[in-house]
Amino acid sequence: MRNFTNVTDIGDLHAAVKQALEVKANRFAYQHLGKNRTLLMIFFNSSLRTRLSTQKAALNLGMNVIVLDVNQGAWKLETERGVIMDGDKPEHLLEAIPVMGCYCDVIGVRSFARFENKRDDYEETIINQFIKYSGRPVFSMEAATRHPLQSFADLITIEEYKATPRPRVVLTWAPHPKALPQAVPNSFAEWMNAAEDIDFVIANPEGYDLAPEFVGNAPVYHHQDEALKNADFVYAKNWSAYADPNYGKVLSTDRSWTITSEKMALTNNAYFMHCLPVRRNMIVSDAVIESERSLVIPEAANREISAQVVLMRILESL
Ligand code: AN0
Ligand code: CP
């Protein structure tokens, strides 16, 4: 595997989960792969889990790691070609990317949707420029439309906790005060649809349907209670509207969509999942996130494993 930006890059999901569980049981057994290799992690946006878990995964593999927060201490970057650069941005991405490529063997990029231009976001112009101009393998640490390291960790977690061969997994929108990207729900849907042994459904208010290429054949409910019936896993997440003319906008903060104990009582004693960071008592009540059915910490722990599998496969291709 050279680049990792979506589910197809990882290939067979059963094989990927199997490898993840082997790595989890023996995470320091692969240090020959990373010796004298350098990972560069580039952050255009904040992070806690992705930064720490990916760094930990690289250290498990014996790699060296460099981290750059573009907004802290680097030159402000122009990203549009053809701009007369007489404003506040002293450097262009088109020089910065190949320069970054000089100092590393593998590049991880976090660059969220900007909500300025839907086409730029959905064409993944930033991470695709890294792939095109860095000369290095590139993996997504959440790009404009997907967060595949998160979805891979979520799939591993579901495999670890499922009690039936074909669990019902419900992705539900939940309220949040600020406009958030669609990357996490898009990606989760992409991975759940690709995993054949999952009964996957989506619940969101009217106006919040995700892009059709991510929804795929999953049933979409506009009433949350209906979708939660018989759920084995409830995966909550806020996202902003996708459809025009409301792309990137908050249309609702309806707290009747917050996941509470009453909502969980509608399910098949489901596990609660969220990628974190989460706003308590907007997305999920204190009681649910603190309950013994909450998987938010095991999910975060599996981020180290998903990152390690991805790095191993990239290192093997060098
Ligand atoms: C980000 C998002 O919703 O995409 C990152 C989640 C992993 N969340 C926030 O910005 C709060
Ligand atoms: N879940 C996740 O990616 O968290 P961070 O934004 O803290 O990296």
PDB file of C-alpha atoms and ligand atoms in Angstrom, residues 43 46-51 110 112 141-142 147 150 184 275-277 303, ligand 2:
ATOM      1  CA  PHE A  43      -1.440  19.227  11.144  1.00  0.00           C
ATOM      2  CA  SER A  46      -6.109  20.508  16.145  1.00  0.00           C
ATOM      3  CA  SER A  47      -5.758  16.951  17.414  1.00  0.00           C
ATOM      4  CA  LEU A  48      -5.303  14.938  20.581  1.00  0.00           C
ATOM      5  CA  ARG A  49      -5.851  11.266  19.629  1.00  0.00           C
ATOM      6  CA  THR A  50      -4.552  11.275  16.072  1.00  0.00           C
ATOM      7  CA  ARG A  51      -1.367  13.032  17.035  1.00  0.00           C
ATOM      8  CA  ARG A 110      -4.612  16.349   8.749  1.00  0.00           C
ATOM      9  CA  PHE A 112     -10.266  19.294   7.439  1.00  0.00           C
ATOM     10  CA  MET A 141      -5.096  11.786   9.487  1.00  0.00           C
ATOM     11  CA  GLU A 142      -8.580  13.209   8.596  1.00  0.00           C
ATOM     12  CA  HIS A 147     -11.125   9.943   8.470  1.00  0.00           C
ATOM     13  CA  GLN A 150     -10.733   6.451  12.810  1.00  0.00           C
ATOM     14  CA  VAL A 184     -16.097  11.078  10.293  1.00  0.00           C
ATOM     15  CA  CYS A 275     -14.703   9.105  17.908  1.00  0.00           C
ATOM     16  CA  LEU A 276     -14.066  11.901  20.445  1.00  0.00           C
ATOM     17  CA  PRO A 277     -13.687  14.760  21.191  1.00  0.00           C
ATOM     18  CA  ARG A 303      -6.307   4.276  17.006  1.00  0.00           C
TER      19      ARG A 303
HETATM   20  N1   CP B   2     -10.834  11.060  16.984  1.00  0.00           N
HETATM   21  C1   CP B   2      -9.848  11.900  16.623  1.00  0.00           C
HETATM   22  O1   CP B   2      -9.365  11.881  15.498  1.00  0.00           O
HETATM   23  O2   CP B   2      -9.442  12.749  17.615  1.00  0.00           O
HETATM   24  P1   CP B   2      -8.443  13.980  17.446  1.00  0.00           P
HETATM   25  O3   CP B   2      -9.172  15.026  16.640  1.00  0.00           O
HETATM   26  O4   CP B   2      -8.172  14.431  18.859  1.00  0.00           O
HETATM   27  O5   CP B   2      -7.207  13.519  16.754  1.00  0.00           O
END
